[in-house]
mmCIF file of C-alpha atoms in Angstrom:
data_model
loop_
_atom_site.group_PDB
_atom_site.id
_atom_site.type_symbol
_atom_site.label_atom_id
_atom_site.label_comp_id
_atom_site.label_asym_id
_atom_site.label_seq_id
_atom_site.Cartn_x
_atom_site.Cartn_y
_atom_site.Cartn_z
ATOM 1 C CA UNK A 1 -6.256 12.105 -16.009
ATOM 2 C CA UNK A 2 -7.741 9.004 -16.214
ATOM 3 C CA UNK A 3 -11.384 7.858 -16.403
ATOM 4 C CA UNK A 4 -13.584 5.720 -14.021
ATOM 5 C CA UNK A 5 -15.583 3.731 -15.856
ATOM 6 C CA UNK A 6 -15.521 0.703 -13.124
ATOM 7 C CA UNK A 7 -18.500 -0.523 -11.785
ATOM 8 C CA UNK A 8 -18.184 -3.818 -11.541
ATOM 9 C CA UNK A 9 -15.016 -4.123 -9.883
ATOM 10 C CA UNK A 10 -16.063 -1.871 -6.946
ATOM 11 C CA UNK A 11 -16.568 -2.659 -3.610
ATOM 12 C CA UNK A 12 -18.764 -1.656 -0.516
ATOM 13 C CA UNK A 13 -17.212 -0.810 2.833
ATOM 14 C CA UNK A 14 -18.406 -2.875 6.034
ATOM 15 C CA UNK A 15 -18.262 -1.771 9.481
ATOM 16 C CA UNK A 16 -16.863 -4.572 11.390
ATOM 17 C CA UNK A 17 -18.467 -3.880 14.652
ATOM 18 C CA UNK A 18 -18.441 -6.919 16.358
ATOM 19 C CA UNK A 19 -14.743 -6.331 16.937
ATOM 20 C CA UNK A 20 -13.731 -4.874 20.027
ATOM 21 C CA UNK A 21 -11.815 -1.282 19.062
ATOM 22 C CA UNK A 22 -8.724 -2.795 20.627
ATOM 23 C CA UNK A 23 -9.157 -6.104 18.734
ATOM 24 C CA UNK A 24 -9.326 -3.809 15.882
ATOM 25 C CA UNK A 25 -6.184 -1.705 16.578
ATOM 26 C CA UNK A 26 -3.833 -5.124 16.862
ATOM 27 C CA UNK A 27 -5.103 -5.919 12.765
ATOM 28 C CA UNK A 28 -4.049 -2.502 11.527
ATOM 29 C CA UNK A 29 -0.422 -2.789 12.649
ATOM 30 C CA UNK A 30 0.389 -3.165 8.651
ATOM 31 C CA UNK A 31 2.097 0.266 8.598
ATOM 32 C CA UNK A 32 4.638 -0.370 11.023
ATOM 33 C CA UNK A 33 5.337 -2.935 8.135
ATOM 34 C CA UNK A 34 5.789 -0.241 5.471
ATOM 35 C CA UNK A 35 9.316 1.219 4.195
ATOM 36 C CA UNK A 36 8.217 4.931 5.238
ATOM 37 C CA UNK A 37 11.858 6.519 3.864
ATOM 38 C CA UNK A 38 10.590 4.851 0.730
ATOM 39 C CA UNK A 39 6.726 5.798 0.350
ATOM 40 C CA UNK A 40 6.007 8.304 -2.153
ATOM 41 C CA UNK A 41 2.772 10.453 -2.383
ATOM 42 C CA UNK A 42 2.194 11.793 -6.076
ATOM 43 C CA UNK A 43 0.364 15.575 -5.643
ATOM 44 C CA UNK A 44 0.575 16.254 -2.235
ATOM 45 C CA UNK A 45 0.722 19.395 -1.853
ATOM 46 C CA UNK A 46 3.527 19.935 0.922
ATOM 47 C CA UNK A 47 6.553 17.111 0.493
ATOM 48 C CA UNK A 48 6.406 14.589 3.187
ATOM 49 C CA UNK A 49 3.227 14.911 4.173
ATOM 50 C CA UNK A 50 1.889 11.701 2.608
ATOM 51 C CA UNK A 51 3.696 9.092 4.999
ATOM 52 C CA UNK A 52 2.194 10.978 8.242
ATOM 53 C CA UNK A 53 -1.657 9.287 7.298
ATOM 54 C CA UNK A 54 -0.118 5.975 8.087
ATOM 55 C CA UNK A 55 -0.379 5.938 11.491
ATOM 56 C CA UNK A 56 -1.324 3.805 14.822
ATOM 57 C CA UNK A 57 -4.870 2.898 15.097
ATOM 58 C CA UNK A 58 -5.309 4.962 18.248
ATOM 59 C CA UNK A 59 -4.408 7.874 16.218
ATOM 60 C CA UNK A 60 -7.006 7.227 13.542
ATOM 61 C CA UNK A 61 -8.952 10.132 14.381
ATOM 62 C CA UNK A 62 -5.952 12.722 14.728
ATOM 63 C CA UNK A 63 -6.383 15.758 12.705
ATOM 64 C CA UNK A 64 -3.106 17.515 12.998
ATOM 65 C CA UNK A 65 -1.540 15.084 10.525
ATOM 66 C CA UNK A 66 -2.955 14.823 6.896
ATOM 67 C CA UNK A 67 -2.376 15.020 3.669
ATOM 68 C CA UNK A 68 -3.889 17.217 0.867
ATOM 69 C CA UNK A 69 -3.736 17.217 -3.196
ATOM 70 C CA UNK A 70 -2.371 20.018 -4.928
ATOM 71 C CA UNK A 71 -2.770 20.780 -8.437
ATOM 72 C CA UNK A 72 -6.616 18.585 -8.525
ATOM 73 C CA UNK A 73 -8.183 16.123 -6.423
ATOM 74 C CA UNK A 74 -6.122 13.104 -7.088
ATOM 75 C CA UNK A 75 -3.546 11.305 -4.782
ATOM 76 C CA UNK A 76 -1.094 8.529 -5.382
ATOM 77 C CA UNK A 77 0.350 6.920 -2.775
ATOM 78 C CA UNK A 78 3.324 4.500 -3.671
ATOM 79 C CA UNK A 79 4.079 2.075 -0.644
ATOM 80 C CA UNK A 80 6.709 -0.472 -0.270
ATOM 81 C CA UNK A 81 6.995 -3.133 2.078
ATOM 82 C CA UNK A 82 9.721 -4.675 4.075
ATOM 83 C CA UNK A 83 8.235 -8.281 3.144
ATOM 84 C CA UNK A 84 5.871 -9.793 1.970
ATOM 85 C CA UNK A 85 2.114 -8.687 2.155
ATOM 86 C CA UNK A 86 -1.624 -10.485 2.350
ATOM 87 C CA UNK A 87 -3.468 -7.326 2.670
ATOM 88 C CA UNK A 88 -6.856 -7.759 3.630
ATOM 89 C CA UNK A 89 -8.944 -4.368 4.052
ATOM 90 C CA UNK A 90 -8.403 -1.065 3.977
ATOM 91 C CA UNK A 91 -9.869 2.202 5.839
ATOM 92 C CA UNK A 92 -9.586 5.355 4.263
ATOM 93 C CA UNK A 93 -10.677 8.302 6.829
ATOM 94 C CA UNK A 94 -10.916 11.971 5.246
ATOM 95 C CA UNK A 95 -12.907 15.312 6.170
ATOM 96 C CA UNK A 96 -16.732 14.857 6.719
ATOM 97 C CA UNK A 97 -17.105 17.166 3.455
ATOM 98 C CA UNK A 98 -16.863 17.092 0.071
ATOM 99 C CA UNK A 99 -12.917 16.781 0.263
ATOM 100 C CA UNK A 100 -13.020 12.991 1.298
ATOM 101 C CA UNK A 101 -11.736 10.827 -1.459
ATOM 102 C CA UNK A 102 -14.982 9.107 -2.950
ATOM 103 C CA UNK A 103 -13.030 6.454 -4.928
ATOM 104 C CA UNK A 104 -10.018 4.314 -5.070
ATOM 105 C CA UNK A 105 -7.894 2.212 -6.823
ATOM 106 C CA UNK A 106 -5.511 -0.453 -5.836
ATOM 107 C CA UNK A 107 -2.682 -1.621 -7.374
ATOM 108 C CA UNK A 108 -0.159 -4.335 -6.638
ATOM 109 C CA UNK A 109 3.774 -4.667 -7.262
ATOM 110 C CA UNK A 110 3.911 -1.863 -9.578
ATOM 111 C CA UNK A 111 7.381 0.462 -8.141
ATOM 112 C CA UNK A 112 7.434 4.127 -8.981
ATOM 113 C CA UNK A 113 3.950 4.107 -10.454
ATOM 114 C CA UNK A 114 2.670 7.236 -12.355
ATOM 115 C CA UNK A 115 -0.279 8.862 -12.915
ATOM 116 C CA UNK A 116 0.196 7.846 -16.089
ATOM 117 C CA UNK A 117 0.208 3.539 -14.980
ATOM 118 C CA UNK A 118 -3.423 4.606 -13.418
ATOM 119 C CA UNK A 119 -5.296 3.978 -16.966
ATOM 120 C CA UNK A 120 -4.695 0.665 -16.847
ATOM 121 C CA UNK A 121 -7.215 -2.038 -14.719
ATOM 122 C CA UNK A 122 -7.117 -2.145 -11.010
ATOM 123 C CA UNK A 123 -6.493 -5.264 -8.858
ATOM 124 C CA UNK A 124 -9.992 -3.960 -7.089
ATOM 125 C CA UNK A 125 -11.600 -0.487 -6.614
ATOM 126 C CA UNK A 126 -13.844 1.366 -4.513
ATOM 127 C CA UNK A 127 -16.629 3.624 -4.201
ATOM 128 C CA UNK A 128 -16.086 5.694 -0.863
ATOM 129 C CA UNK A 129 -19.000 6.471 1.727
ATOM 130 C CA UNK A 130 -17.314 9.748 3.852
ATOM 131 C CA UNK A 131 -15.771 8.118 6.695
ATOM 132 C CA UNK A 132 -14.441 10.988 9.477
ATOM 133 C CA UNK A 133 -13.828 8.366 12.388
ATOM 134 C CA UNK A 134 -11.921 5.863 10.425
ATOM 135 C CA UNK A 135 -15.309 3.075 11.262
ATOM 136 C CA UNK A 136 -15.598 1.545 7.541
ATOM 137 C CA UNK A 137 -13.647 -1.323 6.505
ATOM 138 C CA UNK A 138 -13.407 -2.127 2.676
ATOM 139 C CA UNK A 139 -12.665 -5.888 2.514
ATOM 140 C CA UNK A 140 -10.144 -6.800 -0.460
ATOM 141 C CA UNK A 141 -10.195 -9.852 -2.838
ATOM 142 C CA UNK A 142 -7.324 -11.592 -0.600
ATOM 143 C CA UNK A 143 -6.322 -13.770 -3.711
ATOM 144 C CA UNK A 144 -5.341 -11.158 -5.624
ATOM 145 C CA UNK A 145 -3.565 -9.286 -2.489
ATOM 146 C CA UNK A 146 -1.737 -12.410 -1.559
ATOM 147 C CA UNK A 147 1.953 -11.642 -2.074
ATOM 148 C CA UNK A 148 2.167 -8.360 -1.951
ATOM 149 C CA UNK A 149 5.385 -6.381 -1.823
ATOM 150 C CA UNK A 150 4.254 -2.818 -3.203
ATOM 151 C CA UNK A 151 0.938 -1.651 -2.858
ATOM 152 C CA UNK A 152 -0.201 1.656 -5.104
ATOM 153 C CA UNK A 153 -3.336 3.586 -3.682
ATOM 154 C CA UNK A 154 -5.127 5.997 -6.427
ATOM 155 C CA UNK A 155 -7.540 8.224 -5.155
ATOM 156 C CA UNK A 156 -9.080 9.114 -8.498
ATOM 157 C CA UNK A 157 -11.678 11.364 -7.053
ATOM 158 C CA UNK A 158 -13.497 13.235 -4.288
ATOM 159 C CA UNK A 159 -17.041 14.260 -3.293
ATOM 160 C CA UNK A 160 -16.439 17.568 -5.403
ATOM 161 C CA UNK A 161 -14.373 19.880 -3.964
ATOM 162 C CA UNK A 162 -10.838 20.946 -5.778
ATOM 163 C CA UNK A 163 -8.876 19.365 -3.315
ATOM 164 C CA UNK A 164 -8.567 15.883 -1.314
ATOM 165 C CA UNK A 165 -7.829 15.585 2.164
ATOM 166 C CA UNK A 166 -6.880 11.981 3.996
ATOM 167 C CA UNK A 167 -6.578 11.912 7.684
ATOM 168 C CA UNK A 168 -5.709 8.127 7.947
ATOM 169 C CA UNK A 169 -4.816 5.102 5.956
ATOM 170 C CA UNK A 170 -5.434 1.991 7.446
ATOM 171 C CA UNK A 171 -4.286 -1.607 6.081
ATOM 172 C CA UNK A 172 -5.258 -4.680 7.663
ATOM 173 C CA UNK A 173 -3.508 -8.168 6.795
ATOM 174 C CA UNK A 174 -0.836 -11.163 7.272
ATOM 175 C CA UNK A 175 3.004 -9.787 7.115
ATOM 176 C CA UNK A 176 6.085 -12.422 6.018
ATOM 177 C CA UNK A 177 9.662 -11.244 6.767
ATOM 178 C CA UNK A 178 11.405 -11.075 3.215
ATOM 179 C CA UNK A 179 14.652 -13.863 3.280
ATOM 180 C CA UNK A 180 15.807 -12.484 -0.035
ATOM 181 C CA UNK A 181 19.004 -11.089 1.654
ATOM 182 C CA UNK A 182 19.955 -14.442 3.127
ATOM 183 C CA UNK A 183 19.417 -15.832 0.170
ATOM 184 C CA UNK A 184 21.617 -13.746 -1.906
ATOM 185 C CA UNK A 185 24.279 -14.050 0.903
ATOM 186 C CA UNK A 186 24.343 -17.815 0.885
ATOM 187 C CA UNK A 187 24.080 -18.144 -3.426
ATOM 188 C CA UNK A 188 27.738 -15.089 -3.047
ATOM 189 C CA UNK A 189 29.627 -17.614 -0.659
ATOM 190 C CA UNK A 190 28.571 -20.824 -2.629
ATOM 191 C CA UNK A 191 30.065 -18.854 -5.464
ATOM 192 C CA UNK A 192 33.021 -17.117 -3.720
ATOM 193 C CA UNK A 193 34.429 -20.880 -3.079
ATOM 194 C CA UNK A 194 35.010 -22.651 -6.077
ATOM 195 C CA UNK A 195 38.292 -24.321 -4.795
ATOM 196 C CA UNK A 196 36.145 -26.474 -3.027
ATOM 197 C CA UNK A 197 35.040 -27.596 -6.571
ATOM 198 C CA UNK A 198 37.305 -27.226 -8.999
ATOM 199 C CA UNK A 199 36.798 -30.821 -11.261
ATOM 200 C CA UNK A 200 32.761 -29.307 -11.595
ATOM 201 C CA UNK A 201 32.690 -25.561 -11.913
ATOM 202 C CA UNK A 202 36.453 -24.500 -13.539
ATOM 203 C CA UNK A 203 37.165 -28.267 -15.450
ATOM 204 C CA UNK A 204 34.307 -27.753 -17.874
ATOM 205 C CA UNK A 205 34.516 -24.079 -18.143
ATOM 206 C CA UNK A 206 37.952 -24.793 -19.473
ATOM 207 C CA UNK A 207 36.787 -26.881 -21.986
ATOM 208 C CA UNK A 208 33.953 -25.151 -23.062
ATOM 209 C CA UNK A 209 36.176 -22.224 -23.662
ATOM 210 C CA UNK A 210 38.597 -24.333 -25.164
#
């Protein structure tokens, strides 16, 4: 697995309490945002189980859904977007042992990361304080989260046990509707008509051919 030799890209968490818990709960509406059929979780050790930590703020707290690693303490959550992303902060809520994750890594607009892809340099990371009732914020650089259509979460390590447990996920941020199907829909009819202009598109086809 990889190292994490990273201290000067970390982070500290921030408890935004001047926010009133409802306030709160209308920022961290990112993972209705998120392409759940989609999301993959890398080592969890029962399938599916990784897209139930993504869940409505008022649920934070819920401990019948989690996740937990399998064969060590890492996690990789892969999660695609339905548009576009300016992600913000994250909250990251685990057991109050040494199962929560103590550090993570982000990663932007990498699909079907690996393991593997985790060696290589962060967008930002994070050292972890143990965080049971989802209260701890950890702010992101926003210009490097700015357009943001896949966002890769590593948990590289825990407090020390064998396994990692995550309650919640949260992601706080700015959402833009993707227009890329539009867009290919209007470039197929442009090109579905060229009788309405055959002197510029099939004339000098011809005579490049030709």
């Amino acid at each position: 697995m990889s190292g994490h030799g990273h201290g000067g890209g970390h982070g500290r968490g921030c408890c935004e309490c001047d926010h009133e818990p409802a306030e709160r709960g209308v920022e961290y509406e990112l993972y209705r945002r998120i392409d759940i059929e989609k999301l993959q979780c890398l080592n969890e050790s029962r399938d599916g189980d990784g897209k139930l930590v993504f869940k409505p703020w008022d649920q934070r707290t819920d401990r019948a859904k989690f996740v937990e690693s399998d064969a060590d303490e890492e996690l990789l959550f892969n999660i695609p977007f339905t548009g576009s992303v300016k992600l913000k902060g994250i909250i990251i809520s685990g057991e109050d042992d040494e199962s929560h994750p103590a550090e993570i890594r982000l990663y932007k607009n990498i699909p079907q990361m690996s393991f593997d892809d985790t060696s290589r340099e962060p967008e930002q990371a994070f050292r972890l304080n143990r965080d049971p009732l989802a209260e701890l914020e950890y702010p992101t650089k926003i210009a490097r989260f700015s357009n943001v259509q896949h966002l890769s979460i590593h948990i590289s390590r825990n407090f020390g046990a064998e396994s990692t447990r995550v309650y919640y996920i949260g992601l706080r941020g700015e959402y833009t509707e993707a227009y890329r199907h539009e867009v290919t829909i209007c470039n197929y009819e442009a090109a579905a008509n060229p009788a309405d202009h055959k002197v510029e598109t099939i004339t000098p086809q011809t005579q490049f051919i030709s």
